[in-house]
C-alpha cells in the first residue's frame, strides 16, 4: 500500500458579507464557509473542510479572512488563486494561497487580529454605502471617541462588551491599538488590534464609544461599564455592516 499524499494550505480571502449569514457554515441559511468549501471541493475533487481564523456575523465583511485545510489534491499552489475565481461568486475572492506546515491552524495559530469599523456622517442615507457603513446624521466628538478608545488599551476583562448569552470563554483580552481617525469630511474610522475578541465585542465597543462621542454617556461612565462586566450596561451594539476583519497576524 502506497503512502497517501497530503498537503496543508493557507488561503487569505476577502468578501462582501452583505448577502450571507456570516462566515460560519449554517444549517438553514447560507454562510460563506459553505460557499468556499464547495468551491475548494470542486477544485480539488474531494471533500474539503476548512478551519477559519474566526467567524464574522451576518453583514460583516473581510479584507483578509484566513482559512486552512488539508488536501491530497495536486492543484499547484501558485494556480489556486486564479482557479478559485472560476468557482466562487464575485463577492468572495481568494487573495493569496500558501503552503504551510501540518500543525498550522488558521484559528489556533493566530496571534492577533485587526478590525476596522467605518462610520459615514450624512443627513440623508447614502444608498451606495448602506451595506458598508454605519450612517449617522451627527458627527461625534473625535476627541471624546479617542479618549474612550484610550481606556480600552491594554489587558482588560471585556465581559461587558461580549454578546449576551454567548458561550463561556476567556474574557480577558489584550488590546494593542484602538484608534479613531477622520477620513475627509464625512467618514470616521475605528481601528482596533488585539490578541483576541469576544463575540460582538468590537460592535459593542463602537456603539458605546459613539454614545460617549455624542455626549449621551460620560467617559467616567464608560470606564464604569468596562469595569462592571455587565453586558446590560453597555447599550446597543453598532450595526454589523460597518465592520471589517482587516488582518490576522501569525
PDB file of C-alpha atoms in Angstrom:
ATOM      1  CA  UNK A   1       0.000   0.000   0.000  1.00  0.00           C
ATOM      2  CA  UNK A   2       1.410   3.385  -1.008  1.00  0.00           C
ATOM      3  CA  UNK A   3       1.639   6.485   1.131  1.00  0.00           C
ATOM      4  CA  UNK A   4      -1.293   8.905   0.963  1.00  0.00           C
ATOM      5  CA  UNK A   5      -0.135  12.288  -0.292  1.00  0.00           C
ATOM      6  CA  UNK A   6      -1.376  15.131   1.937  1.00  0.00           C
ATOM      7  CA  UNK A   7      -0.518  18.817   1.799  1.00  0.00           C
ATOM      8  CA  UNK A   8      -1.541  21.712   4.025  1.00  0.00           C
ATOM      9  CA  UNK A   9      -2.687  25.057   2.692  1.00  0.00           C
ATOM     10  CA  UNK A  10      -3.472  28.529   3.991  1.00  0.00           C
ATOM     11  CA  UNK A  11      -5.735  30.825   1.968  1.00  0.00           C
ATOM     12  CA  UNK A  12      -6.447  34.511   2.537  1.00  0.00           C
ATOM     13  CA  UNK A  13      -9.937  35.602   1.489  1.00  0.00           C
ATOM     14  CA  UNK A  14     -11.776  38.869   1.031  1.00  0.00           C
ATOM     15  CA  UNK A  15     -15.544  39.045   0.930  1.00  0.00           C
ATOM     16  CA  UNK A  16     -18.555  41.300   0.932  1.00  0.00           C
ATOM     17  CA  UNK A  17     -20.717  39.852   3.695  1.00  0.00           C
ATOM     18  CA  UNK A  18     -23.931  41.612   2.645  1.00  0.00           C
ATOM     19  CA  UNK A  19     -25.594  38.556   1.109  1.00  0.00           C
ATOM     20  CA  UNK A  20     -24.544  35.946   3.663  1.00  0.00           C
ATOM     21  CA  UNK A  21     -25.489  34.824   7.153  1.00  0.00           C
ATOM     22  CA  UNK A  22     -21.955  35.279   8.424  1.00  0.00           C
ATOM     23  CA  UNK A  23     -18.878  33.196   7.691  1.00  0.00           C
ATOM     24  CA  UNK A  24     -19.735  30.056   9.648  1.00  0.00           C
ATOM     25  CA  UNK A  25     -21.473  27.115   7.997  1.00  0.00           C
ATOM     26  CA  UNK A  26     -25.265  27.274   8.568  1.00  0.00           C
ATOM     27  CA  UNK A  27     -27.984  24.613   8.615  1.00  0.00           C
ATOM     28  CA  UNK A  28     -30.875  26.750   7.403  1.00  0.00           C
ATOM     29  CA  UNK A  29     -29.088  29.643   5.705  1.00  0.00           C
ATOM     30  CA  UNK A  30     -26.038  30.278   3.539  1.00  0.00           C
ATOM     31  CA  UNK A  31     -22.732  31.086   5.217  1.00  0.00           C
ATOM     32  CA  UNK A  32     -19.545  31.998   3.368  1.00  0.00           C
ATOM     33  CA  UNK A  33     -17.830  28.865   4.678  1.00  0.00           C
ATOM     34  CA  UNK A  34     -20.278  26.664   2.751  1.00  0.00           C
ATOM     35  CA  UNK A  35     -19.589  28.505  -0.495  1.00  0.00           C
ATOM     36  CA  UNK A  36     -15.818  28.323  -0.024  1.00  0.00           C
ATOM     37  CA  UNK A  37     -15.795  24.651   0.983  1.00  0.00           C
ATOM     38  CA  UNK A  38     -17.922  23.727  -2.023  1.00  0.00           C
ATOM     39  CA  UNK A  39     -15.595  25.653  -4.344  1.00  0.00           C
ATOM     40  CA  UNK A  40     -12.498  24.004  -2.849  1.00  0.00           C
ATOM     41  CA  UNK A  41     -14.115  20.570  -3.017  1.00  0.00           C
ATOM     42  CA  UNK A  42     -14.846  21.080  -6.709  1.00  0.00           C
ATOM     43  CA  UNK A  43     -11.351  22.379  -7.398  1.00  0.00           C
ATOM     44  CA  UNK A  44      -9.537  19.556  -5.589  1.00  0.00           C
ATOM     45  CA  UNK A  45     -12.099  16.869  -6.470  1.00  0.00           C
ATOM     46  CA  UNK A  46     -12.525  15.765  -2.847  1.00  0.00           C
ATOM     47  CA  UNK A  47     -14.447  16.925   0.202  1.00  0.00           C
ATOM     48  CA  UNK A  48     -12.702  19.872   1.855  1.00  0.00           C
ATOM     49  CA  UNK A  49     -13.468  21.217   5.333  1.00  0.00           C
ATOM     50  CA  UNK A  50     -11.708  24.372   6.476  1.00  0.00           C
ATOM     51  CA  UNK A  51     -10.658  25.980   9.742  1.00  0.00           C
ATOM     52  CA  UNK A  52     -11.060  29.767   9.840  1.00  0.00           C
ATOM     53  CA  UNK A  53      -9.327  32.461  11.871  1.00  0.00           C
ATOM     54  CA  UNK A  54     -12.732  33.385  13.283  1.00  0.00           C
ATOM     55  CA  UNK A  55     -16.358  33.819  12.387  1.00  0.00           C
ATOM     56  CA  UNK A  56     -17.847  37.043  11.120  1.00  0.00           C
ATOM     57  CA  UNK A  57     -21.518  37.879  11.639  1.00  0.00           C
ATOM     58  CA  UNK A  58     -24.263  38.420   9.093  1.00  0.00           C
ATOM     59  CA  UNK A  59     -23.426  41.525   7.070  1.00  0.00           C
ATOM     60  CA  UNK A  60     -19.827  41.801   8.317  1.00  0.00           C
ATOM     61  CA  UNK A  61     -17.064  41.993   5.701  1.00  0.00           C
ATOM     62  CA  UNK A  62     -13.457  40.824   5.489  1.00  0.00           C
ATOM     63  CA  UNK A  63     -10.370  42.196   3.803  1.00  0.00           C
ATOM     64  CA  UNK A  64      -8.280  39.253   4.993  1.00  0.00           C
ATOM     65  CA  UNK A  65     -10.066  36.252   6.463  1.00  0.00           C
ATOM     66  CA  UNK A  66      -7.688  33.279   6.759  1.00  0.00           C
ATOM     67  CA  UNK A  67      -8.597  29.614   6.324  1.00  0.00           C
ATOM     68  CA  UNK A  68      -6.539  26.430   6.453  1.00  0.00           C
ATOM     69  CA  UNK A  69      -7.157  22.862   5.311  1.00  0.00           C
ATOM     70  CA  UNK A  70      -5.523  19.594   4.315  1.00  0.00           C
ATOM     71  CA  UNK A  71      -5.868  18.068   0.868  1.00  0.00           C
ATOM     72  CA  UNK A  72      -4.494  15.280  -1.275  1.00  0.00           C
ATOM     73  CA  UNK A  73      -5.303  17.355  -4.364  1.00  0.00           C
ATOM     74  CA  UNK A  74      -2.492  18.285  -6.726  1.00  0.00           C
ATOM     75  CA  UNK A  75      -3.509  21.725  -8.000  1.00  0.00           C
ATOM     76  CA  UNK A  76      -0.288  23.795  -7.818  1.00  0.00           C
ATOM     77  CA  UNK A  77      -0.323  26.365  -5.039  1.00  0.00           C
ATOM     78  CA  UNK A  78       0.509  29.201  -7.424  1.00  0.00           C
ATOM     79  CA  UNK A  79      -2.562  28.340  -9.541  1.00  0.00           C
ATOM     80  CA  UNK A  80      -5.128  28.253  -6.726  1.00  0.00           C
ATOM     81  CA  UNK A  81      -5.967  31.981  -6.655  1.00  0.00           C
ATOM     82  CA  UNK A  82      -6.793  32.086 -10.347  1.00  0.00           C
ATOM     83  CA  UNK A  83      -8.544  28.711 -10.324  1.00  0.00           C
ATOM     84  CA  UNK A  84     -10.809  29.606  -7.388  1.00  0.00           C
ATOM     85  CA  UNK A  85     -12.144  32.643  -9.243  1.00  0.00           C
ATOM     86  CA  UNK A  86     -13.950  30.211 -11.553  1.00  0.00           C
ATOM     87  CA  UNK A  87     -15.746  28.529  -8.645  1.00  0.00           C
ATOM     88  CA  UNK A  88     -16.583  31.484  -6.386  1.00  0.00           C
ATOM     89  CA  UNK A  89     -19.176  34.263  -6.740  1.00  0.00           C
ATOM     90  CA  UNK A  90     -17.878  37.771  -7.365  1.00  0.00           C
ATOM     91  CA  UNK A  91     -18.361  38.836  -3.732  1.00  0.00           C
ATOM     92  CA  UNK A  92     -15.869  36.241  -2.416  1.00  0.00           C
ATOM     93  CA  UNK A  93     -12.240  36.343  -3.585  1.00  0.00           C
ATOM     94  CA  UNK A  94      -9.100  34.380  -2.720  1.00  0.00           C
ATOM     95  CA  UNK A  95      -6.228  36.861  -2.443  1.00  0.00           C
ATOM     96  CA  UNK A  96      -3.400  34.506  -1.593  1.00  0.00           C
ATOM     97  CA  UNK A  97      -2.557  30.793  -1.318  1.00  0.00           C
ATOM     98  CA  UNK A  98       0.381  29.421   0.679  1.00  0.00           C
ATOM     99  CA  UNK A  99       1.795  26.053   1.679  1.00  0.00           C
ATOM    100  CA  UNK A 100       2.038  25.650   5.457  1.00  0.00           C
ATOM    101  CA  UNK A 101       3.237  23.104   7.989  1.00  0.00           C
ATOM    102  CA  UNK A 102       0.939  20.320   9.168  1.00  0.00           C
ATOM    103  CA  UNK A 103       0.495  21.948  12.581  1.00  0.00           C
ATOM    104  CA  UNK A 104      -0.730  25.276  11.196  1.00  0.00           C
ATOM    105  CA  UNK A 105      -4.340  26.086  12.063  1.00  0.00           C
ATOM    106  CA  UNK A 106      -5.978  29.312  10.890  1.00  0.00           C
ATOM    107  CA  UNK A 107      -7.754  29.724  14.219  1.00  0.00           C
ATOM    108  CA  UNK A 108      -5.369  28.382  16.832  1.00  0.00           C
ATOM    109  CA  UNK A 109      -2.148  29.650  15.246  1.00  0.00           C
ATOM    110  CA  UNK A 110      -3.395  33.253  15.108  1.00  0.00           C
ATOM    111  CA  UNK A 111      -1.526  35.642  17.411  1.00  0.00           C
ATOM    112  CA  UNK A 112      -3.592  38.802  16.882  1.00  0.00           C
ATOM    113  CA  UNK A 113      -6.297  40.359  14.718  1.00  0.00           C
ATOM    114  CA  UNK A 114      -7.141  43.785  13.410  1.00  0.00           C
ATOM    115  CA  UNK A 115     -10.674  45.028  12.781  1.00  0.00           C
ATOM    116  CA  UNK A 116     -11.801  48.272  11.156  1.00  0.00           C
ATOM    117  CA  UNK A 117     -15.188  49.919  11.673  1.00  0.00           C
ATOM    118  CA  UNK A 118     -16.492  52.596   9.274  1.00  0.00           C
ATOM    119  CA  UNK A 119     -18.998  55.343  10.109  1.00  0.00           C
ATOM    120  CA  UNK A 120     -20.411  57.716   7.496  1.00  0.00           C
ATOM    121  CA  UNK A 121     -21.856  61.070   8.548  1.00  0.00           C
ATOM    122  CA  UNK A 122     -24.710  62.038   6.244  1.00  0.00           C
ATOM    123  CA  UNK A 123     -28.014  63.891   6.570  1.00  0.00           C
ATOM    124  CA  UNK A 124     -29.708  61.512   4.148  1.00  0.00           C
ATOM    125  CA  UNK A 125     -28.990  57.830   3.601  1.00  0.00           C
ATOM    126  CA  UNK A 126     -26.271  57.131   1.060  1.00  0.00           C
ATOM    127  CA  UNK A 127     -27.663  54.115  -0.848  1.00  0.00           C
ATOM    128  CA  UNK A 128     -24.243  53.126  -2.181  1.00  0.00           C
ATOM    129  CA  UNK A 129     -22.711  52.896   1.303  1.00  0.00           C
ATOM    130  CA  UNK A 130     -25.684  51.485   3.209  1.00  0.00           C
ATOM    131  CA  UNK A 131     -24.229  47.948   3.261  1.00  0.00           C
ATOM    132  CA  UNK A 132     -20.700  49.086   4.130  1.00  0.00           C
ATOM    133  CA  UNK A 133     -21.003  51.782   6.825  1.00  0.00           C
ATOM    134  CA  UNK A 134     -22.998  52.807   9.868  1.00  0.00           C
ATOM    135  CA  UNK A 135     -24.644  56.041   8.761  1.00  0.00           C
ATOM    136  CA  UNK A 136     -25.153  58.784  11.348  1.00  0.00           C
ATOM    137  CA  UNK A 137     -26.561  62.280  10.932  1.00  0.00           C
ATOM    138  CA  UNK A 138     -24.360  63.927  13.565  1.00  0.00           C
ATOM    139  CA  UNK A 139     -20.565  63.870  13.790  1.00  0.00           C
ATOM    140  CA  UNK A 140     -19.484  62.586  17.232  1.00  0.00           C
ATOM    141  CA  UNK A 141     -16.716  64.451  19.057  1.00  0.00           C
ATOM    142  CA  UNK A 142     -13.489  62.859  17.800  1.00  0.00           C
ATOM    143  CA  UNK A 143     -11.517  63.782  20.923  1.00  0.00           C
ATOM    144  CA  UNK A 144     -14.095  62.026  23.121  1.00  0.00           C
ATOM    145  CA  UNK A 145     -14.099  58.979  20.853  1.00  0.00           C
ATOM    146  CA  UNK A 146     -10.323  58.715  21.142  1.00  0.00           C
ATOM    147  CA  UNK A 147     -10.392  59.287  24.901  1.00  0.00           C
ATOM    148  CA  UNK A 148     -12.798  56.351  25.223  1.00  0.00           C
ATOM    149  CA  UNK A 149     -10.598  54.230  22.945  1.00  0.00           C
ATOM    150  CA  UNK A 150      -7.552  55.009  25.095  1.00  0.00           C
ATOM    151  CA  UNK A 151      -9.354  53.495  28.090  1.00  0.00           C
ATOM    152  CA  UNK A 152      -9.508  50.032  26.492  1.00  0.00           C
ATOM    153  CA  UNK A 153      -5.803  49.837  25.596  1.00  0.00           C
ATOM    154  CA  UNK A 154      -4.050  47.059  27.493  1.00  0.00           C
ATOM    155  CA  UNK A 155      -5.383  43.981  29.255  1.00  0.00           C
ATOM    156  CA  UNK A 156      -8.986  44.104  30.476  1.00  0.00           C
ATOM    157  CA  UNK A 157     -11.954  41.875  31.178  1.00  0.00           C
ATOM    158  CA  UNK A 158     -14.332  42.692  28.314  1.00  0.00           C
ATOM    159  CA  UNK A 159     -17.354  40.793  29.660  1.00  0.00           C
ATOM    160  CA  UNK A 160     -19.468  43.967  29.457  1.00  0.00           C
ATOM    161  CA  UNK A 161     -18.883  44.092  25.704  1.00  0.00           C
ATOM    162  CA  UNK A 162     -19.488  40.471  24.784  1.00  0.00           C
ATOM    163  CA  UNK A 163     -22.679  39.172  23.219  1.00  0.00           C
ATOM    164  CA  UNK A 164     -25.411  38.455  25.752  1.00  0.00           C
ATOM    165  CA  UNK A 165     -25.783  34.718  26.285  1.00  0.00           C
ATOM    166  CA  UNK A 166     -22.602  33.779  24.412  1.00  0.00           C
ATOM    167  CA  UNK A 167     -20.692  30.640  25.368  1.00  0.00           C
ATOM    168  CA  UNK A 168     -18.264  30.786  28.312  1.00  0.00           C
ATOM    169  CA  UNK A 169     -14.788  31.748  27.097  1.00  0.00           C
ATOM    170  CA  UNK A 170     -11.790  33.629  28.430  1.00  0.00           C
ATOM    171  CA  UNK A 171     -12.997  37.231  28.664  1.00  0.00           C
ATOM    172  CA  UNK A 172      -9.659  38.909  29.399  1.00  0.00           C
ATOM    173  CA  UNK A 173      -8.190  40.306  26.190  1.00  0.00           C
ATOM    174  CA  UNK A 174      -5.148  42.449  25.454  1.00  0.00           C
ATOM    175  CA  UNK A 175      -5.789  45.395  23.141  1.00  0.00           C
ATOM    176  CA  UNK A 176      -2.668  46.747  21.428  1.00  0.00           C
ATOM    177  CA  UNK A 177      -4.230  49.525  19.373  1.00  0.00           C
ATOM    178  CA  UNK A 178      -7.540  51.423  19.455  1.00  0.00           C
ATOM    179  CA  UNK A 179      -7.567  54.456  17.206  1.00  0.00           C
ATOM    180  CA  UNK A 180     -10.224  56.736  15.721  1.00  0.00           C
ATOM    181  CA  UNK A 181      -9.397  58.707  12.580  1.00  0.00           C
ATOM    182  CA  UNK A 182     -11.380  61.124  10.456  1.00  0.00           C
ATOM    183  CA  UNK A 183     -11.316  60.433   6.722  1.00  0.00           C
ATOM    184  CA  UNK A 184     -12.284  63.567   4.824  1.00  0.00           C
ATOM    185  CA  UNK A 185     -15.382  65.492   5.857  1.00  0.00           C
ATOM    186  CA  UNK A 186     -17.811  62.611   6.282  1.00  0.00           C
ATOM    187  CA  UNK A 187     -16.142  59.403   7.449  1.00  0.00           C
ATOM    188  CA  UNK A 188     -14.887  58.160  10.798  1.00  0.00           C
ATOM    189  CA  UNK A 189     -12.828  55.001  11.007  1.00  0.00           C
ATOM    190  CA  UNK A 190     -12.049  52.958  14.110  1.00  0.00           C
ATOM    191  CA  UNK A 191      -9.093  50.554  14.027  1.00  0.00           C
ATOM    192  CA  UNK A 192      -8.564  48.027  16.797  1.00  0.00           C
ATOM    193  CA  UNK A 193      -5.884  45.353  17.217  1.00  0.00           C
ATOM    194  CA  UNK A 194      -5.682  42.757  19.955  1.00  0.00           C
ATOM    195  CA  UNK A 195      -4.789  39.205  20.857  1.00  0.00           C
ATOM    196  CA  UNK A 196      -8.426  38.142  20.602  1.00  0.00           C
ATOM    197  CA  UNK A 197     -12.004  39.367  20.548  1.00  0.00           C
ATOM    198  CA  UNK A 198     -15.238  38.194  22.123  1.00  0.00           C
ATOM    199  CA  UNK A 199     -18.391  37.642  20.086  1.00  0.00           C
ATOM    200  CA  UNK A 200     -19.811  41.087  19.123  1.00  0.00           C
ATOM    201  CA  UNK A 201     -17.092  42.790  21.192  1.00  0.00           C
ATOM    202  CA  UNK A 202     -15.983  45.310  18.552  1.00  0.00           C
ATOM    203  CA  UNK A 203     -19.536  46.305  17.650  1.00  0.00           C
ATOM    204  CA  UNK A 204     -20.489  46.705  21.315  1.00  0.00           C
ATOM    205  CA  UNK A 205     -17.416  48.847  21.948  1.00  0.00           C
ATOM    206  CA  UNK A 206     -18.128  51.055  18.934  1.00  0.00           C
ATOM    207  CA  UNK A 207     -21.746  51.522  19.995  1.00  0.00           C
ATOM    208  CA  UNK A 208     -20.701  52.601  23.490  1.00  0.00           C
ATOM    209  CA  UNK A 209     -17.902  54.878  22.272  1.00  0.00           C
ATOM    210  CA  UNK A 210     -20.253  56.652  19.859  1.00  0.00           C
ATOM    211  CA  UNK A 211     -22.568  57.329  22.796  1.00  0.00           C
ATOM    212  CA  UNK A 212     -19.584  58.909  24.548  1.00  0.00           C
ATOM    213  CA  UNK A 213     -18.818  60.952  21.436  1.00  0.00           C
ATOM    214  CA  UNK A 214     -22.431  62.133  21.226  1.00  0.00           C
ATOM    215  CA  UNK A 215     -22.491  63.157  24.882  1.00  0.00           C
ATOM    216  CA  UNK A 216     -25.028  60.511  25.903  1.00  0.00           C
ATOM    217  CA  UNK A 217     -22.678  58.924  28.430  1.00  0.00           C
ATOM    218  CA  UNK A 218     -19.538  60.278  30.070  1.00  0.00           C
ATOM    219  CA  UNK A 219     -16.027  58.891  29.898  1.00  0.00           C
ATOM    220  CA  UNK A 220     -16.337  58.027  33.574  1.00  0.00           C
ATOM    221  CA  UNK A 221     -19.492  56.054  32.840  1.00  0.00           C
ATOM    222  CA  UNK A 222     -17.700  54.240  30.005  1.00  0.00           C
ATOM    223  CA  UNK A 223     -14.956  53.246  32.472  1.00  0.00           C
ATOM    224  CA  UNK A 224     -17.598  52.023  34.918  1.00  0.00           C
ATOM    225  CA  UNK A 225     -19.267  49.907  32.223  1.00  0.00           C
ATOM    226  CA  UNK A 226     -15.939  48.280  31.319  1.00  0.00           C
ATOM    227  CA  UNK A 227     -15.185  47.560  34.984  1.00  0.00           C
ATOM    228  CA  UNK A 228     -18.681  46.230  35.700  1.00  0.00           C
ATOM    229  CA  UNK A 229     -18.519  43.206  33.412  1.00  0.00           C
ATOM    230  CA  UNK A 230     -22.275  43.647  32.909  1.00  0.00           C
ATOM    231  CA  UNK A 231     -23.411  43.420  29.278  1.00  0.00           C
ATOM    232  CA  UNK A 232     -26.748  45.057  30.145  1.00  0.00           C
ATOM    233  CA  UNK A 233     -24.992  48.337  30.935  1.00  0.00           C
ATOM    234  CA  UNK A 234     -23.149  48.670  27.622  1.00  0.00           C
ATOM    235  CA  UNK A 235     -26.168  49.537  25.478  1.00  0.00           C
ATOM    236  CA  UNK A 236     -26.928  48.765  21.848  1.00  0.00           C
ATOM    237  CA  UNK A 237     -24.222  47.437  19.540  1.00  0.00           C
ATOM    238  CA  UNK A 238     -23.187  49.243  16.382  1.00  0.00           C
ATOM    239  CA  UNK A 239     -24.736  47.566  13.305  1.00  0.00           C
ATOM    240  CA  UNK A 240     -22.766  44.847  11.510  1.00  0.00           C
ATOM    241  CA  UNK A 241     -22.318  46.391   8.070  1.00  0.00           C
ATOM    242  CA  UNK A 242     -19.633  48.862   9.169  1.00  0.00           C
ATOM    243  CA  UNK A 243     -17.310  46.134  10.461  1.00  0.00           C
ATOM    244  CA  UNK A 244     -14.389  44.608   8.545  1.00  0.00           C
ATOM    245  CA  UNK A 245     -11.948  41.875   9.557  1.00  0.00           C
ATOM    246  CA  UNK A 246      -8.857  43.663   8.289  1.00  0.00           C
ATOM    247  CA  UNK A 247      -5.915  41.380   9.050  1.00  0.00           C
ATOM    248  CA  UNK A 248      -4.942  38.280  11.018  1.00  0.00           C
ATOM    249  CA  UNK A 249      -1.403  38.075  12.386  1.00  0.00           C
ATOM    250  CA  UNK A 250       0.572  34.830  12.768  1.00  0.00           C
TER     251      UNK A 250
END
